[in-house]
PDB file of C-alpha atoms in Angstrom:
ATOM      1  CA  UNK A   1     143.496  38.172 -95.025  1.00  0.00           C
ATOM      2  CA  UNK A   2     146.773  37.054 -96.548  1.00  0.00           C
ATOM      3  CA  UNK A   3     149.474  39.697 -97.489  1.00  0.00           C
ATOM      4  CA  UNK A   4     150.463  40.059-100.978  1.00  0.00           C
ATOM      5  CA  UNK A   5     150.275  42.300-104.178  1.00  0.00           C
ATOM      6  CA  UNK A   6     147.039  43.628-106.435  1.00  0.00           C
ATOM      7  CA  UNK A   7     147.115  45.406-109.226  1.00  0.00           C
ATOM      8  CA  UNK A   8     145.147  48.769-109.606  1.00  0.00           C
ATOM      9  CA  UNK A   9     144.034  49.494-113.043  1.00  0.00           C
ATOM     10  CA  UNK A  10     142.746  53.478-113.711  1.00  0.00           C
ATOM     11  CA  UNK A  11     140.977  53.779-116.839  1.00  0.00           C
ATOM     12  CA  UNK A  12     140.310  57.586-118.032  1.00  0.00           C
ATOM     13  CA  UNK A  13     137.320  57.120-120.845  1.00  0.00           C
ATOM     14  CA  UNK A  14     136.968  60.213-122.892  1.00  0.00           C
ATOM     15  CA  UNK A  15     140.572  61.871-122.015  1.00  0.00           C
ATOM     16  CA  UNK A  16     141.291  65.235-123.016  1.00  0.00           C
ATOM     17  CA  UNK A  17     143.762  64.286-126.284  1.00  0.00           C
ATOM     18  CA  UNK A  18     146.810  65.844-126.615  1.00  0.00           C
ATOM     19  CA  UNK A  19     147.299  66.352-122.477  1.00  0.00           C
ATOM     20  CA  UNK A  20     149.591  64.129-120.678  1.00  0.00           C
ATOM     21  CA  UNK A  21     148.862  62.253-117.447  1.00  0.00           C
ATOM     22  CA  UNK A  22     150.696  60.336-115.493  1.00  0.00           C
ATOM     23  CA  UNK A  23     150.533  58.275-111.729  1.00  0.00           C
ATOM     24  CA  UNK A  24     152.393  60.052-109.179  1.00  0.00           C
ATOM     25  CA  UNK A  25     154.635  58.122-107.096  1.00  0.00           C
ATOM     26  CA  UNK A  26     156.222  59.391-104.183  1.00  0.00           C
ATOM     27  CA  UNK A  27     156.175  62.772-105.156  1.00  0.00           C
ATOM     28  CA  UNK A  28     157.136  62.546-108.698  1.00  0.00           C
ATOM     29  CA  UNK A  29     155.172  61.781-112.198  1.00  0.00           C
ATOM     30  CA  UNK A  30     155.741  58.003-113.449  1.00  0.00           C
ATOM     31  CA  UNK A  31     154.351  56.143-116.722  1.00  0.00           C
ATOM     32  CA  UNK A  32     153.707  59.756-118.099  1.00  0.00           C
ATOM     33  CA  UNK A  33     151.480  59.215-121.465  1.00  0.00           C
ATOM     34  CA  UNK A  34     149.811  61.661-123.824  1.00  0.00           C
ATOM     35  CA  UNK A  35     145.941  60.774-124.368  1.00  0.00           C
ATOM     36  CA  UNK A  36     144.396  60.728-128.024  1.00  0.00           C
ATOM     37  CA  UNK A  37     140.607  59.859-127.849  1.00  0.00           C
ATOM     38  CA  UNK A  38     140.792  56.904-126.896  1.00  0.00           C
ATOM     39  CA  UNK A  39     140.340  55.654-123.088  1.00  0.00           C
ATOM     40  CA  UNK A  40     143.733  55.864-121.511  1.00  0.00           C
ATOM     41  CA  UNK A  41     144.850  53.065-118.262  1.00  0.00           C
ATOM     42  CA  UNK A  42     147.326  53.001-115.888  1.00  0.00           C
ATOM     43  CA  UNK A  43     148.141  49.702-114.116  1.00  0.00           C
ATOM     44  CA  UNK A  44     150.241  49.879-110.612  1.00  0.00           C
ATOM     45  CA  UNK A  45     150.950  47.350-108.169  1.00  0.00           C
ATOM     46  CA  UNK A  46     149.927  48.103-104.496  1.00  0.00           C
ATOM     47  CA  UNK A  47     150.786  45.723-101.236  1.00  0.00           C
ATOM     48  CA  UNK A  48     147.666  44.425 -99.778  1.00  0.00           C
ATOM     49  CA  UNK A  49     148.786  43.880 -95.896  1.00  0.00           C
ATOM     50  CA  UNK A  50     147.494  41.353 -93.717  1.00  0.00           C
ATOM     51  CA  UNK A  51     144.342  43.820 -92.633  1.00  0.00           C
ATOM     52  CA  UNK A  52     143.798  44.822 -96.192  1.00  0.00           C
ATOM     53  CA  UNK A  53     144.868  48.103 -96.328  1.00  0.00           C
ATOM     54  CA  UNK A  54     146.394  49.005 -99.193  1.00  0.00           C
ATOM     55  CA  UNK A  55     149.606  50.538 -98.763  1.00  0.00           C
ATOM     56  CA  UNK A  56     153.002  51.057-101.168  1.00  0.00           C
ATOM     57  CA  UNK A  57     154.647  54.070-102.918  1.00  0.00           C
ATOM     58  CA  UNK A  58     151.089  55.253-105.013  1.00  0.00           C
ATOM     59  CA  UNK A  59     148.726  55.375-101.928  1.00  0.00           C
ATOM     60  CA  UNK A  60     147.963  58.404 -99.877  1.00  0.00           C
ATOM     61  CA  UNK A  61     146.761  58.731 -96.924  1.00  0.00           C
ATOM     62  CA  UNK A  62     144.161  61.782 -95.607  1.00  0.00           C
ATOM     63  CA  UNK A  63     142.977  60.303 -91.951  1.00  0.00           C
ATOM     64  CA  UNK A  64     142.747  56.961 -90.587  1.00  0.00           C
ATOM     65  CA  UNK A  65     140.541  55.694 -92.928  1.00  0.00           C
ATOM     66  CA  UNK A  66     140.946  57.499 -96.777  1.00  0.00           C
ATOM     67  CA  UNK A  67     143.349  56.048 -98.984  1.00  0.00           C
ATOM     68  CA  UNK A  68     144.069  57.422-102.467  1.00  0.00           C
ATOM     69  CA  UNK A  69     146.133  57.364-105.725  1.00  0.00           C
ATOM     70  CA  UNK A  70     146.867  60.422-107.327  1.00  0.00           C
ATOM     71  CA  UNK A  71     146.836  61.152-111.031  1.00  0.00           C
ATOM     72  CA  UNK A  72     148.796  63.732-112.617  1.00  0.00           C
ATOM     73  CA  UNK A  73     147.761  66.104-115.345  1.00  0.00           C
ATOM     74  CA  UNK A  74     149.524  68.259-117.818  1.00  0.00           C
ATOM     75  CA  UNK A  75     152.565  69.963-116.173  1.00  0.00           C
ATOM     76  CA  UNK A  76     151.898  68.209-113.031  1.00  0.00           C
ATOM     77  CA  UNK A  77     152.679  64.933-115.307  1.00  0.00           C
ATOM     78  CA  UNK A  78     156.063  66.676-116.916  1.00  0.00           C
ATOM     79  CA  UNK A  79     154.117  68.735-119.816  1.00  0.00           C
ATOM     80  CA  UNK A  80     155.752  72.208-119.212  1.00  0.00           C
ATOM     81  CA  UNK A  81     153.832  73.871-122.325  1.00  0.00           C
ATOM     82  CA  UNK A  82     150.486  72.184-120.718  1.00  0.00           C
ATOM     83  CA  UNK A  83     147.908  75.168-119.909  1.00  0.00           C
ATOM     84  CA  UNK A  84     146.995  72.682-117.310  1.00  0.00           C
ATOM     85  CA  UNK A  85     148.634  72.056-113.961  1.00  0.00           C
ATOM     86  CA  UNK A  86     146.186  69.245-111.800  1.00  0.00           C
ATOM     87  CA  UNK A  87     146.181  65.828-109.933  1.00  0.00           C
ATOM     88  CA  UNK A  88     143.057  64.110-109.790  1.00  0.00           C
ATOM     89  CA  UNK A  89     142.448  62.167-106.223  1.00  0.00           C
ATOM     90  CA  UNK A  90     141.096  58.371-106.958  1.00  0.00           C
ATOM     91  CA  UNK A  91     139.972  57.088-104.138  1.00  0.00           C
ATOM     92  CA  UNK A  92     140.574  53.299-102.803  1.00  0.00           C
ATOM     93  CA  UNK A  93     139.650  52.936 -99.697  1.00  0.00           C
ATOM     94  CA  UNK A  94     135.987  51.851-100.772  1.00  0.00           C
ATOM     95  CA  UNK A  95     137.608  48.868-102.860  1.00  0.00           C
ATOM     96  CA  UNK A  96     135.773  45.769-101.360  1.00  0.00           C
ATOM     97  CA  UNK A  97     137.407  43.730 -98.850  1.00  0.00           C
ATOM     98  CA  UNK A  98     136.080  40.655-101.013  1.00  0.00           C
ATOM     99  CA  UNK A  99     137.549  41.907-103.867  1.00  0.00           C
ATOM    100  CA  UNK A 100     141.464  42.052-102.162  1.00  0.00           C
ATOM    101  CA  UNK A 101     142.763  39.230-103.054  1.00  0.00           C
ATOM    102  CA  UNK A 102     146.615  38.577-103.803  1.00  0.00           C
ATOM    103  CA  UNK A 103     147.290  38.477-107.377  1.00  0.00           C
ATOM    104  CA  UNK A 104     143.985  40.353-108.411  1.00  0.00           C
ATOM    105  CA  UNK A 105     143.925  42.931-111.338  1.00  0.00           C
ATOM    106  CA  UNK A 106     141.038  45.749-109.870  1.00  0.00           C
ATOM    107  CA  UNK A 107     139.496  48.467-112.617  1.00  0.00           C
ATOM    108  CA  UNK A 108     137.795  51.493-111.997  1.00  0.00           C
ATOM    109  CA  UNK A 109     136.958  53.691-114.670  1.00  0.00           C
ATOM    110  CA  UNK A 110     136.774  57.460-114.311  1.00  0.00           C
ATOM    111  CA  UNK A 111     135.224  60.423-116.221  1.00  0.00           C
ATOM    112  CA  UNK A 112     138.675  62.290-118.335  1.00  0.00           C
ATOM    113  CA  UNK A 113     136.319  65.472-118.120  1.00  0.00           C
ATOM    114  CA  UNK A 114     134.863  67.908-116.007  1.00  0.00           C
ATOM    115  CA  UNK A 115     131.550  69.739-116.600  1.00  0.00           C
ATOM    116  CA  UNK A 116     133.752  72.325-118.327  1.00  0.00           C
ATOM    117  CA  UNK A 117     135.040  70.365-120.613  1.00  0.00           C
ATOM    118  CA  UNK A 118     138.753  70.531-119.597  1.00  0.00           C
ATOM    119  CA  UNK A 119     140.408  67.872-117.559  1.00  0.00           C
ATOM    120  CA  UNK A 120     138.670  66.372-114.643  1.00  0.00           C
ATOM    121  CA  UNK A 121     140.589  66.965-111.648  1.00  0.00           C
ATOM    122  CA  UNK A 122     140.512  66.961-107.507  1.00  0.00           C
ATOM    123  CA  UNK A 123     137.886  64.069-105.937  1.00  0.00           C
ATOM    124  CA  UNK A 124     137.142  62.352-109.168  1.00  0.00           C
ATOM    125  CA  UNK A 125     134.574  59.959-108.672  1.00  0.00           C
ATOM    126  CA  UNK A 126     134.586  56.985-110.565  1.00  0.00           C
ATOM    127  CA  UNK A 127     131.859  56.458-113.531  1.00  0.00           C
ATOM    128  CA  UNK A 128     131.055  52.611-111.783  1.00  0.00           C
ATOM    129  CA  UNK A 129     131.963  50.482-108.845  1.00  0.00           C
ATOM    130  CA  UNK A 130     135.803  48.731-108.848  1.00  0.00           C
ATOM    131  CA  UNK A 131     135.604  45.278-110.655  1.00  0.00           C
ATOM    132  CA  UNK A 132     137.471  42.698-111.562  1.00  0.00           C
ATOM    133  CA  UNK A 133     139.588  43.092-114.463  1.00  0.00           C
TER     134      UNK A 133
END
C-alpha cells in the first residue's frame, strides 16, 4: 500500500442547533462551527502510511490496534456559555483497507443525538458503514 493523504469526512445528521462542535487536533478545538438543523461535516486530511494505518495530528491511539478522531462539543469546542462539555470518539480503525487509497475523500455519518436528546457523545457509532464520498 502506497503512502499518501485521505480525507476523512464526519457528517453529524440531526445536530443539536445552536451547540458548537469542532475536531480536536492535538489537544486543542479546530474548524469550531455552530450547528442549525441541518447535518453539519467536518473534512480533515489524515496520512495513510505504507501499512495503512492512519496516522497525523487528528488520530488517537487506545492500544495497538484502535484508532480514533475526536469531536468536540460545546465548551470542549470553545463555547464557554455551552451547558455542555463532551468529545465524541469516532472510530477509524474499521475503515476498509480497500477503501485507503491516496487521494480518497471517506464519509461516515453519525447520529448528533443521544437517546436523551442532548448531544451524542463518548463511542459514537456511526449510523452506516464508511463510503466513498
Amino acid at each position: 500500500m502506497a503512502e499518501g493523504v485521505i480525507t476523512l469526512r464526519l457528517t453529524i445528521l440531526d445536530p443539536v442547533p445552536g451547540v458548537r462542535y469542532s475536531l480536536q487536533k492535538d489537544d486543542a478545538p479546530r474548524d469550531p462551527q455552530t450547528a442549525t438543523r441541518e447535518p453539519l461535516s467536518f473534512d480533515l486530511l489524515v496520512k495513510l502510511a505504507d501499512d495503512g494505518r492512519l496516522l497525523g495530528p487528528f488520530i488517537r491511539r487506545e492500544g495497538p490496534e484502535r484508532r480514533f478522531v475526536y469531536l468536540r462539543i460545546g465548551q470542549s469546542a470553545g463555547d464557554c456559555a455551552s451547558p455542555w462539555n463532551r468529545r465524541a470518539k469516532i472510530d477509524v480503525q474499521d475503515i476498509p483497507a480497500s477503501m485507503r487509497i491516496s487521494g480518497a475523500v471517506l464519509e461516515v455519518r453519525l447520529p448528533g443525538r443521544g437517546r436523551d436528546g442532548t448531544p451524542a457523545c463518548a463511542t459514537v457509532r456511526p449510523l452506516e458503514t464508511w463510503r466513498l464520498a
